[in-house]
mmCIF file of C-alpha atoms in Angstrom:
data_model
loop_
_atom_site.group_PDB
_atom_site.id
_atom_site.type_symbol
_atom_site.label_atom_id
_atom_site.label_comp_id
_atom_site.label_asym_id
_atom_site.label_seq_id
_atom_site.Cartn_x
_atom_site.Cartn_y
_atom_site.Cartn_z
ATOM 1 C CA UNK A 1 35.784 -7.209 -116.214
ATOM 2 C CA UNK A 2 34.730 -3.762 -116.167
ATOM 3 C CA UNK A 3 31.642 -2.796 -117.416
ATOM 4 C CA UNK A 4 30.991 -2.251 -121.192
ATOM 5 C CA UNK A 5 27.725 0.013 -121.085
ATOM 6 C CA UNK A 6 25.719 2.047 -119.006
ATOM 7 C CA UNK A 7 21.769 2.266 -118.668
ATOM 8 C CA UNK A 8 19.932 4.851 -117.713
ATOM 9 C CA UNK A 9 16.174 5.350 -117.796
ATOM 10 C CA UNK A 10 13.172 7.121 -117.083
ATOM 11 C CA UNK A 11 10.521 6.516 -115.016
ATOM 12 C CA UNK A 12 7.591 4.702 -116.197
ATOM 13 C CA UNK A 13 5.115 7.447 -116.146
ATOM 14 C CA UNK A 14 7.031 9.490 -118.508
ATOM 15 C CA UNK A 15 4.142 8.028 -121.336
ATOM 16 C CA UNK A 16 1.826 9.677 -118.990
ATOM 17 C CA UNK A 17 2.245 12.691 -119.272
ATOM 18 C CA UNK A 18 3.906 13.582 -122.971
ATOM 19 C CA UNK A 19 2.076 13.257 -125.595
ATOM 20 C CA UNK A 20 3.757 11.805 -129.242
ATOM 21 C CA UNK A 21 0.746 12.476 -131.283
ATOM 22 C CA UNK A 22 0.804 16.304 -130.008
ATOM 23 C CA UNK A 23 1.613 18.894 -132.558
ATOM 24 C CA UNK A 24 3.548 21.524 -129.898
ATOM 25 C CA UNK A 25 3.325 24.374 -132.055
ATOM 26 C CA UNK A 26 4.349 27.242 -129.682
ATOM 27 C CA UNK A 27 6.992 27.544 -127.243
ATOM 28 C CA UNK A 28 4.865 27.817 -124.753
ATOM 29 C CA UNK A 29 3.406 24.841 -125.322
ATOM 30 C CA UNK A 30 6.755 23.260 -125.237
ATOM 31 C CA UNK A 31 8.316 25.170 -122.226
ATOM 32 C CA UNK A 32 5.127 23.880 -120.488
ATOM 33 C CA UNK A 33 5.278 20.471 -121.670
ATOM 34 C CA UNK A 34 8.889 20.118 -119.756
ATOM 35 C CA UNK A 35 7.552 22.242 -116.670
ATOM 36 C CA UNK A 36 4.908 19.471 -116.262
ATOM 37 C CA UNK A 37 7.384 17.373 -117.086
ATOM 38 C CA UNK A 38 9.424 18.860 -113.789
ATOM 39 C CA UNK A 39 6.569 19.137 -111.527
ATOM 40 C CA UNK A 40 5.119 15.770 -112.405
ATOM 41 C CA UNK A 41 9.503 14.527 -111.611
ATOM 42 C CA UNK A 42 8.964 15.781 -107.977
ATOM 43 C CA UNK A 43 5.349 14.796 -106.930
ATOM 44 C CA UNK A 44 6.472 10.967 -108.292
ATOM 45 C CA UNK A 45 9.516 11.352 -106.145
ATOM 46 C CA UNK A 46 11.741 10.062 -109.777
ATOM 47 C CA UNK A 47 14.133 12.861 -109.529
ATOM 48 C CA UNK A 48 14.741 16.689 -109.280
ATOM 49 C CA UNK A 49 12.253 19.179 -110.628
ATOM 50 C CA UNK A 50 13.410 19.546 -113.932
ATOM 51 C CA UNK A 51 12.328 18.554 -117.256
ATOM 52 C CA UNK A 52 13.189 18.922 -121.284
ATOM 53 C CA UNK A 53 12.059 18.844 -124.101
ATOM 54 C CA UNK A 54 13.074 18.258 -127.520
ATOM 55 C CA UNK A 55 10.986 19.267 -130.820
ATOM 56 C CA UNK A 56 11.297 19.067 -134.245
ATOM 57 C CA UNK A 57 9.915 22.423 -135.142
ATOM 58 C CA UNK A 58 8.717 22.622 -138.283
ATOM 59 C CA UNK A 59 6.546 19.876 -137.457
ATOM 60 C CA UNK A 60 5.957 21.120 -134.052
ATOM 61 C CA UNK A 61 6.183 16.798 -133.277
ATOM 62 C CA UNK A 62 7.670 15.584 -129.700
ATOM 63 C CA UNK A 63 11.332 13.929 -130.908
ATOM 64 C CA UNK A 64 11.912 12.824 -126.678
ATOM 65 C CA UNK A 65 11.908 14.028 -123.322
ATOM 66 C CA UNK A 66 13.505 13.938 -120.202
ATOM 67 C CA UNK A 67 13.472 14.704 -116.869
ATOM 68 C CA UNK A 68 15.955 14.716 -113.644
ATOM 69 C CA UNK A 69 17.818 11.562 -112.905
ATOM 70 C CA UNK A 70 20.945 12.290 -110.865
ATOM 71 C CA UNK A 71 20.113 10.332 -107.569
ATOM 72 C CA UNK A 72 17.719 7.701 -108.484
ATOM 73 C CA UNK A 73 20.137 6.713 -111.734
ATOM 74 C CA UNK A 74 23.912 7.332 -108.753
ATOM 75 C CA UNK A 75 24.866 9.380 -112.690
ATOM 76 C CA UNK A 76 25.263 13.248 -112.050
ATOM 77 C CA UNK A 77 25.332 13.953 -115.862
ATOM 78 C CA UNK A 78 21.693 12.302 -115.422
ATOM 79 C CA UNK A 79 20.231 15.589 -116.016
ATOM 80 C CA UNK A 80 17.223 16.495 -117.728
ATOM 81 C CA UNK A 81 18.697 17.916 -120.626
ATOM 82 C CA UNK A 82 21.494 15.117 -120.951
ATOM 83 C CA UNK A 83 18.940 12.889 -120.839
ATOM 84 C CA UNK A 84 16.773 14.407 -123.036
ATOM 85 C CA UNK A 85 19.269 14.768 -125.741
ATOM 86 C CA UNK A 86 20.734 11.212 -125.364
ATOM 87 C CA UNK A 87 17.893 9.857 -126.116
ATOM 88 C CA UNK A 88 17.009 12.422 -128.804
ATOM 89 C CA UNK A 89 20.301 11.400 -130.534
ATOM 90 C CA UNK A 90 19.655 7.742 -129.937
ATOM 91 C CA UNK A 91 16.055 8.255 -131.601
ATOM 92 C CA UNK A 92 17.262 9.649 -134.637
ATOM 93 C CA UNK A 93 20.505 7.582 -134.805
ATOM 94 C CA UNK A 94 22.179 11.374 -135.045
ATOM 95 C CA UNK A 95 24.965 12.777 -132.478
ATOM 96 C CA UNK A 96 24.092 16.215 -133.958
ATOM 97 C CA UNK A 97 20.922 16.160 -134.429
ATOM 98 C CA UNK A 98 20.277 18.721 -136.913
ATOM 99 C CA UNK A 99 22.162 17.281 -139.561
ATOM 100 C CA UNK A 100 19.738 16.141 -141.460
ATOM 101 C CA UNK A 101 18.930 19.923 -142.240
ATOM 102 C CA UNK A 102 16.126 19.841 -139.839
ATOM 103 C CA UNK A 103 15.018 22.296 -136.801
ATOM 104 C CA UNK A 104 15.599 21.120 -133.059
ATOM 105 C CA UNK A 105 14.402 23.115 -130.119
ATOM 106 C CA UNK A 106 15.233 21.702 -126.936
ATOM 107 C CA UNK A 107 12.644 23.400 -124.283
ATOM 108 C CA UNK A 108 13.608 23.287 -120.129
ATOM 109 C CA UNK A 109 11.698 24.041 -117.241
ATOM 110 C CA UNK A 110 14.930 25.942 -116.028
ATOM 111 C CA UNK A 111 17.827 27.541 -118.037
ATOM 112 C CA UNK A 112 20.418 25.062 -118.193
ATOM 113 C CA UNK A 113 23.869 24.446 -115.983
ATOM 114 C CA UNK A 114 27.612 24.773 -116.659
ATOM 115 C CA UNK A 115 26.920 20.533 -118.287
ATOM 116 C CA UNK A 116 23.624 21.113 -119.846
ATOM 117 C CA UNK A 117 24.732 24.576 -121.361
ATOM 118 C CA UNK A 118 27.836 22.977 -123.216
ATOM 119 C CA UNK A 119 25.824 19.674 -124.644
ATOM 120 C CA UNK A 120 23.473 22.008 -126.177
ATOM 121 C CA UNK A 121 26.508 23.371 -128.153
ATOM 122 C CA UNK A 122 27.177 20.306 -129.316
ATOM 123 C CA UNK A 123 23.940 18.302 -129.966
ATOM 124 C CA UNK A 124 22.836 20.396 -132.676
ATOM 125 C CA UNK A 125 20.288 22.198 -131.371
ATOM 126 C CA UNK A 126 18.926 25.380 -133.217
ATOM 127 C CA UNK A 127 16.905 27.319 -130.612
ATOM 128 C CA UNK A 128 16.738 27.207 -127.155
ATOM 129 C CA UNK A 129 13.546 28.094 -125.163
ATOM 130 C CA UNK A 130 14.281 27.934 -121.253
ATOM 131 C CA UNK A 131 11.555 28.290 -118.463
ATOM 132 C CA UNK A 132 13.407 29.515 -114.922
ATOM 133 C CA UNK A 133 16.662 31.469 -114.778
ATOM 134 C CA UNK A 134 19.607 29.720 -112.940
ATOM 135 C CA UNK A 135 19.150 32.738 -110.506
ATOM 136 C CA UNK A 136 15.861 31.503 -109.783
ATOM 137 C CA UNK A 137 16.733 27.367 -109.414
ATOM 138 C CA UNK A 138 19.838 28.769 -106.955
ATOM 139 C CA UNK A 139 17.354 31.444 -105.266
ATOM 140 C CA UNK A 140 14.617 28.501 -104.418
ATOM 141 C CA UNK A 141 16.674 25.505 -104.220
ATOM 142 C CA UNK A 142 19.879 24.188 -102.834
ATOM 143 C CA UNK A 143 21.402 23.619 -106.446
ATOM 144 C CA UNK A 144 24.338 25.259 -108.045
ATOM 145 C CA UNK A 145 24.294 25.962 -111.486
ATOM 146 C CA UNK A 146 28.169 26.644 -112.014
ATOM 147 C CA UNK A 147 30.136 28.466 -114.242
ATOM 148 C CA UNK A 148 28.541 30.254 -117.542
ATOM 149 C CA UNK A 149 30.520 32.606 -119.604
ATOM 150 C CA UNK A 150 29.106 35.972 -119.122
ATOM 151 C CA UNK A 151 27.191 36.686 -122.212
ATOM 152 C CA UNK A 152 26.445 33.076 -122.561
ATOM 153 C CA UNK A 153 23.154 33.722 -124.550
ATOM 154 C CA UNK A 154 25.377 35.821 -126.858
ATOM 155 C CA UNK A 155 27.620 32.838 -127.111
ATOM 156 C CA UNK A 156 25.030 30.005 -128.088
ATOM 157 C CA UNK A 157 23.533 32.828 -131.022
ATOM 158 C CA UNK A 158 26.824 33.104 -132.639
ATOM 159 C CA UNK A 159 26.634 29.301 -132.708
ATOM 160 C CA UNK A 160 23.156 30.143 -134.405
ATOM 161 C CA UNK A 161 21.446 28.710 -131.551
ATOM 162 C CA UNK A 162 18.268 31.025 -130.689
ATOM 163 C CA UNK A 163 17.482 31.862 -127.256
ATOM 164 C CA UNK A 164 14.834 32.939 -125.543
ATOM 165 C CA UNK A 165 13.992 32.839 -121.776
ATOM 166 C CA UNK A 166 11.879 33.988 -119.007
ATOM 167 C CA UNK A 167 8.966 31.732 -121.357
ATOM 168 C CA UNK A 168 5.880 30.636 -118.605
ATOM 169 C CA UNK A 169 8.964 31.796 -115.849
ATOM 170 C CA UNK A 170 6.275 32.319 -113.107
ATOM 171 C CA UNK A 171 4.687 28.259 -113.435
ATOM 172 C CA UNK A 172 8.283 27.130 -113.979
ATOM 173 C CA UNK A 173 9.160 29.242 -110.291
ATOM 174 C CA UNK A 174 6.252 27.721 -108.601
ATOM 175 C CA UNK A 175 8.056 24.137 -109.153
ATOM 176 C CA UNK A 176 11.169 24.843 -107.883
ATOM 177 C CA UNK A 177 9.398 26.595 -104.470
ATOM 178 C CA UNK A 178 7.670 23.485 -104.163
ATOM 179 C CA UNK A 179 10.866 20.988 -104.293
ATOM 180 C CA UNK A 180 13.052 23.804 -102.607
ATOM 181 C CA UNK A 181 10.461 23.412 -99.535
ATOM 182 C CA UNK A 182 9.650 19.743 -99.522
ATOM 183 C CA UNK A 183 12.931 19.131 -97.724
ATOM 184 C CA UNK A 184 13.361 16.038 -99.902
ATOM 185 C CA UNK A 185 16.710 15.401 -102.018
ATOM 186 C CA UNK A 186 16.639 13.525 -105.452
#
């Protein structure tokens, strides 16, 4: 019989890092959480150096978090952004997060790859906040971020998704550099 479901999980330490009772008011607070998730994911051997979080921007409340789980879960789509989008959708019971009129922010430790970029378009994200750039990822690690439209920011903005990048970029680059030199692929 063919399997009828999939099961993806986040590591158990997530609750030690992500505070659901805190208000994450600034872009730096939001990307800072994504970067800390990426750092902890590497240090604790949970996966690759990527973290992401979804927030309700009106309340500053955390909706969901994600970290890279590709190798531990044997699933090529288990990127941090994909995980957080799926968890946020499950938590809100909506395939488009903002269909309730809310305003949702995706904060990432690094610029989304081509897969996660596509998911951002369809997930009901209103703002995308980015730490490190894709060139940082490719320069400091062995990851291939895949092709994006030449004007990828313009494409998102035409769809109503505001983009802000280079938020705490050096901190995000530090996690990537640490991962790149550790020699342990996750």
